[in-house]
PDB file of C-alpha atoms in Angstrom:
ATOM      1  CA  MET A1372       1.768  18.783 -19.578  1.00 69.00           C
ATOM      2  CA  ASN A1373       4.732  20.513 -17.958  1.00 75.00           C
ATOM      3  CA  CYS A1374       6.819  18.155 -15.895  1.00 77.00           C
ATOM      4  CA  ILE A1375       8.680  18.994 -12.705  1.00 89.00           C
ATOM      5  CA  ASN A1376       8.908  15.393 -11.517  1.00 93.00           C
ATOM      6  CA  GLU A1377       8.500  12.082 -13.319  1.00 96.00           C
ATOM      7  CA  MET A1378       8.708   8.391 -12.502  1.00 96.00           C
ATOM      8  CA  ARG A1379       8.807   5.447 -14.891  1.00 97.00           C
ATOM      9  CA  LEU A1380       8.493   1.845 -13.831  1.00 97.00           C
ATOM     10  CA  ALA A1381       8.168  -1.455 -15.668  1.00 97.00           C
ATOM     11  CA  PHE A1382       7.266  -4.706 -13.935  1.00 97.00           C
ATOM     12  CA  THR A1383       6.135  -8.207 -14.778  1.00 96.00           C
ATOM     13  CA  ALA A1384       2.350  -8.652 -15.020  1.00 96.00           C
ATOM     14  CA  LEU A1385       2.028 -10.709 -11.855  1.00 95.00           C
ATOM     15  CA  PRO A1386      -0.794 -10.228  -9.330  1.00 93.00           C
ATOM     16  CA  GLU A1387       1.662  -9.559  -6.500  1.00 93.00           C
ATOM     17  CA  ASN A1388       3.063  -6.573  -8.397  1.00 95.00           C
ATOM     18  CA  GLU A1389      -0.236  -4.700  -8.088  1.00 95.00           C
ATOM     19  CA  ALA A1390       0.725  -3.853  -4.481  1.00 95.00           C
ATOM     20  CA  PHE A1391       4.194  -2.821  -5.690  1.00 96.00           C
ATOM     21  CA  ALA A1392       2.632  -0.359  -8.168  1.00 97.00           C
ATOM     22  CA  ARG A1393       0.444   1.139  -5.422  1.00 95.00           C
ATOM     23  CA  LEU A1394       3.461   1.617  -3.144  1.00 96.00           C
ATOM     24  CA  ALA A1395       5.573   3.150  -5.908  1.00 97.00           C
ATOM     25  CA  VAL A1396       2.859   5.694  -6.725  1.00 97.00           C
ATOM     26  CA  SER A1397       2.403   6.447  -3.013  1.00 96.00           C
ATOM     27  CA  GLY A1398       6.115   7.150  -2.676  1.00 96.00           C
ATOM     28  CA  PHE A1399       6.026   9.414  -5.722  1.00 97.00           C
ATOM     29  CA  MET A1400       3.071  11.343  -4.272  1.00 96.00           C
ATOM     30  CA  LEU A1401       4.388  11.903  -0.738  1.00 94.00           C
ATOM     31  CA  PRO A1402       6.434  15.056  -1.552  1.00 93.00           C
ATOM     32  CA  LEU A1403       3.214  16.560  -2.973  1.00 93.00           C
ATOM     33  CA  ASP A1404       1.705  16.514   0.538  1.00 93.00           C
ATOM     34  CA  PRO A1405      -1.550  14.825  -0.538  1.00 95.00           C
ATOM     35  CA  THR A1406      -4.459  14.390   1.824  1.00 95.00           C
ATOM     36  CA  MET A1407      -5.133  10.837   2.971  1.00 95.00           C
ATOM     37  CA  GLU A1408      -8.199  10.852   0.698  1.00 95.00           C
ATOM     38  CA  GLU A1409      -6.199  11.944  -2.355  1.00 96.00           C
ATOM     39  CA  LEU A1410      -3.589   9.289  -1.655  1.00 96.00           C
ATOM     40  CA  ALA A1411      -6.206   6.558  -1.193  1.00 96.00           C
ATOM     41  CA  ASP A1412      -8.074   7.639  -4.348  1.00 96.00           C
ATOM     42  CA  VAL A1413      -4.977   7.433  -6.533  1.00 97.00           C
ATOM     43  CA  LYS A1414      -3.814   4.141  -5.029  1.00 96.00           C
ATOM     44  CA  THR A1415      -7.247   2.603  -5.650  1.00 94.00           C
ATOM     45  CA  ALA A1416      -7.380   3.790  -9.266  1.00 96.00           C
ATOM     46  CA  VAL A1417      -3.830   2.573  -9.957  1.00 97.00           C
ATOM     47  CA  SER A1418      -4.718  -0.778  -8.413  1.00 94.00           C
ATOM     48  CA  GLU A1419      -7.687  -1.149 -10.759  1.00 91.00           C
ATOM     49  CA  ALA A1420      -5.700  -0.149 -13.856  1.00 94.00           C
ATOM     50  CA  VAL A1421      -2.813  -2.501 -13.042  1.00 95.00           C
ATOM     51  CA  THR A1422      -5.200  -5.351 -12.188  1.00 92.00           C
ATOM     52  CA  ASN A1423      -6.980  -4.849 -15.532  1.00 89.00           C
ATOM     53  CA  ALA A1424      -3.647  -5.096 -17.365  1.00 92.00           C
ATOM     54  CA  ILE A1425      -2.706  -8.292 -15.534  1.00 92.00           C
ATOM     55  CA  VAL A1426      -6.092 -10.046 -15.621  1.00 88.00           C
ATOM     56  CA  HIS A1427      -7.559  -8.840 -18.915  1.00 86.00           C
ATOM     57  CA  GLY A1428      -4.643  -7.503 -20.963  1.00 88.00           C
ATOM     58  CA  TYR A1429      -2.404 -10.484 -20.414  1.00 92.00           C
ATOM     59  CA  ALA A1430      -4.951 -13.022 -19.126  1.00 85.00           C
ATOM     60  CA  ARG A1431      -2.476 -13.810 -16.340  1.00 78.00           C
ATOM     61  CA  GLN A1432      -0.063 -15.185 -18.947  1.00 86.00           C
ATOM     62  CA  GLY A1433       2.763 -12.759 -18.236  1.00 84.00           C
ATOM     63  CA  GLY A1434       4.030  -9.673 -20.002  1.00 95.00           C
ATOM     64  CA  MET A1435       5.149  -6.262 -18.809  1.00 97.00           C
ATOM     65  CA  VAL A1436       3.124  -3.442 -17.302  1.00 97.00           C
ATOM     66  CA  ARG A1437       4.507   0.064 -17.586  1.00 98.00           C
ATOM     67  CA  LEU A1438       3.624   2.810 -15.157  1.00 98.00           C
ATOM     68  CA  ARG A1439       4.520   6.467 -15.623  1.00 97.00           C
ATOM     69  CA  ALA A1440       3.671   9.233 -13.165  1.00 97.00           C
ATOM     70  CA  VAL A1441       4.153  12.936 -13.890  1.00 96.00           C
ATOM     71  CA  TYR A1442       3.608  15.925 -11.624  1.00 96.00           C
ATOM     72  CA  ASP A1443       3.362  19.323 -13.297  1.00 93.00           C
ATOM     73  CA  GLY A1444       4.153  21.552 -10.311  1.00 88.00           C
ATOM     74  CA  GLU A1445       0.742  23.178 -10.483  1.00 90.00           C
ATOM     75  CA  GLY A1446      -1.295  20.500  -8.752  1.00 92.00           C
ATOM     76  CA  THR A1447      -1.907  17.981 -11.531  1.00 95.00           C
ATOM     77  CA  LEU A1448      -0.781  14.380 -11.213  1.00 96.00           C
ATOM     78  CA  GLN A1449      -0.973  12.212 -14.335  1.00 97.00           C
ATOM     79  CA  ILE A1450      -0.457   8.456 -14.254  1.00 97.00           C
ATOM     80  CA  ASP A1451      -0.301   6.192 -17.306  1.00 98.00           C
ATOM     81  CA  VAL A1452      -0.657   2.417 -16.959  1.00 97.00           C
ATOM     82  CA  THR A1453       0.211   0.636 -20.199  1.00 97.00           C
ATOM     83  CA  ASP A1454       0.308  -2.969 -21.359  1.00 95.00           C
ATOM     84  CA  ARG A1455       1.013  -4.640 -24.684  1.00 96.00           C
ATOM     85  CA  GLY A1456      -1.606  -7.318 -24.151  1.00 93.00           C
ATOM     86  CA  CYS A1457      -4.663  -8.328 -26.131  1.00 89.00           C
ATOM     87  CA  GLY A1458      -6.277  -4.874 -26.234  1.00 86.00           C
ATOM     88  CA  ILE A1459      -9.928  -3.935 -25.828  1.00 80.00           C
ATOM     89  CA  ARG A1460     -12.255  -4.462 -28.770  1.00 77.00           C
ATOM     90  CA  ASP A1461     -14.907  -1.951 -27.615  1.00 67.00           C
ATOM     91  CA  VAL A1462     -13.571   0.584 -25.111  1.00 64.00           C
ATOM     92  CA  GLU A1463     -16.910   2.351 -24.599  1.00 73.00           C
ATOM     93  CA  ARG A1464     -18.632  -0.925 -23.798  1.00 68.00           C
ATOM     94  CA  ALA A1465     -15.785  -1.968 -21.488  1.00 66.00           C
ATOM     95  CA  ARG A1466     -16.264   1.275 -19.532  1.00 66.00           C
ATOM     96  CA  GLN A1467     -19.880   0.418 -18.747  1.00 66.00           C
ATOM     97  CA  PRO A1468     -20.565  -0.726 -15.159  1.00 58.00           C
ATOM     98  CA  PHE A1469     -20.740  -4.511 -14.709  1.00 54.00           C
ATOM     99  CA  TYR A1470     -19.365  -5.274 -18.174  1.00 58.00           C
ATOM    100  CA  THR A1471     -16.627  -7.896 -18.133  1.00 62.00           C
ATOM    101  CA  THR A1472     -15.103 -10.299 -20.617  1.00 61.00           C
ATOM    102  CA  SER A1473     -13.805 -12.463 -17.803  1.00 59.00           C
ATOM    103  CA  THR A1474     -15.354 -15.850 -17.204  1.00 57.00           C
ATOM    104  CA  ASP A1475     -13.939 -15.661 -13.670  1.00 58.00           C
ATOM    105  CA  GLU A1476     -16.972 -15.165 -11.436  1.00 53.00           C
ATOM    106  CA  GLU A1477     -14.921 -13.020  -9.036  1.00 61.00           C
ATOM    107  CA  ARG A1478     -14.786 -10.168 -11.572  1.00 53.00           C
ATOM    108  CA  SER A1479     -17.489  -7.531 -11.166  1.00 55.00           C
ATOM    109  CA  GLY A1480     -16.826  -5.445 -14.271  1.00 59.00           C
ATOM    110  CA  MET A1481     -16.446  -2.278 -12.187  1.00 65.00           C
ATOM    111  CA  GLY A1482     -12.757  -1.452 -12.802  1.00 73.00           C
ATOM    112  CA  PHE A1483     -13.239   1.567 -15.046  1.00 78.00           C
ATOM    113  CA  THR A1484     -16.187   2.780 -12.957  1.00 82.00           C
ATOM    114  CA  VAL A1485     -14.014   2.677  -9.839  1.00 85.00           C
ATOM    115  CA  MET A1486     -11.192   4.535 -11.605  1.00 86.00           C
ATOM    116  CA  GLU A1487     -13.613   7.209 -12.816  1.00 88.00           C
ATOM    117  CA  SER A1488     -15.132   7.667  -9.364  1.00 89.00           C
ATOM    118  CA  PHE A1489     -11.754   8.344  -7.726  1.00 94.00           C
ATOM    119  CA  MET A1490      -9.956  10.349 -10.405  1.00 95.00           C
ATOM    120  CA  ASP A1491     -10.727  13.695 -12.038  1.00 96.00           C
ATOM    121  CA  ARG A1492     -10.230  12.274 -15.521  1.00 95.00           C
ATOM    122  CA  VAL A1493      -9.724   8.824 -17.017  1.00 93.00           C
ATOM    123  CA  SER A1494      -8.936   8.191 -20.665  1.00 93.00           C
ATOM    124  CA  VAL A1495      -8.367   4.876 -22.397  1.00 92.00           C
ATOM    125  CA  ARG A1496      -6.574   4.078 -25.644  1.00 94.00           C
ATOM    126  CA  SER A1497      -6.551   0.527 -26.907  1.00 90.00           C
ATOM    127  CA  ALA A1498      -5.985  -1.503 -30.047  1.00 92.00           C
ATOM    128  CA  VAL A1499      -6.798  -5.174 -30.405  1.00 93.00           C
ATOM    129  CA  GLY A1500      -3.612  -7.219 -30.374  1.00 92.00           C
ATOM    130  CA  GLN A1501      -1.474  -4.212 -29.418  1.00 94.00           C
ATOM    131  CA  GLY A1502      -2.432  -3.334 -25.864  1.00 94.00           C
ATOM    132  CA  THR A1503      -4.070  -0.680 -23.736  1.00 93.00           C
ATOM    133  CA  SER A1504      -3.048   2.569 -22.081  1.00 95.00           C
ATOM    134  CA  VAL A1505      -5.080   4.064 -19.253  1.00 94.00           C
ATOM    135  CA  ARG A1506      -4.417   7.681 -18.261  1.00 95.00           C
ATOM    136  CA  LEU A1507      -5.466   8.732 -14.767  1.00 96.00           C
ATOM    137  CA  VAL A1508      -5.474  12.432 -13.840  1.00 97.00           C
ATOM    138  CA  LYS A1509      -5.957  13.860 -10.356  1.00 97.00           C
ATOM    139  CA  ARG A1510      -5.638  17.375  -8.967  1.00 95.00           C
ATOM    140  CA  ILE A1511      -3.592  17.386  -5.783  1.00 93.00           C
ATOM    141  CA  GLY A1512      -3.643  20.376  -3.520  1.00 79.00           C
ATOM    142  CA  PRO A1513      -3.621  23.280  -3.092  1.00 66.00           C
ATOM    143  CA  ARG A1514      -0.815  23.218  -0.532  1.00 51.00           C
ATOM    144  CA  ASP A1515       1.566  25.880   0.686  1.00 52.00           C
ATOM    145  CA  GLU A1516       4.676  23.851  -0.055  1.00 50.00           C
ATOM    146  CA  ALA A1517       4.687  20.871  -2.374  1.00 49.00           C
ATOM    147  CA  LEU A1518       7.536  20.215  -4.776  1.00 49.00           C
ATOM    148  CA  PRO A1519       9.156  23.511  -5.735  1.00 51.00           C
ATOM    149  CA  ARG A1520       8.424  25.032  -9.095  1.00 47.00           C
ATOM    150  CA  ARG A1521      11.191  25.360 -11.621  1.00 45.00           C
ATOM    151  CA  ALA A1522      12.460  28.863 -12.026  1.00 41.00           C
TER     152      ALA A1522
END
């Protein structure tokens, strides 16, 4: 992916930092002149990915979550949310609606389903004991003037 703008952020895997991640991505997106729907879609997907890292990847025991956003200048926004937590044993099963490994009754098992419904593409890489990386891709635009292209 060509890159005309990039942001990297690392933060402690605390529940209150989920809102921080949403705000950081919103700020990164604003020069792209997204619609309110595009902005809300990306913020929701980022929220789900970060929450999964905190709740499932680190089991609320701490660690670092890394977020990287890249805009290619041609309308594609790519966001990677990465943790070095416990990893996912069966990614395909974890992507099924209502599947959860959490014993917390507040968890619905819909995180990946929500991400997939709001983004154009979602990919997941994971290794047990090494962590998980979720890539979220969304087309933004077309607009007359977003960030300028490189010459």
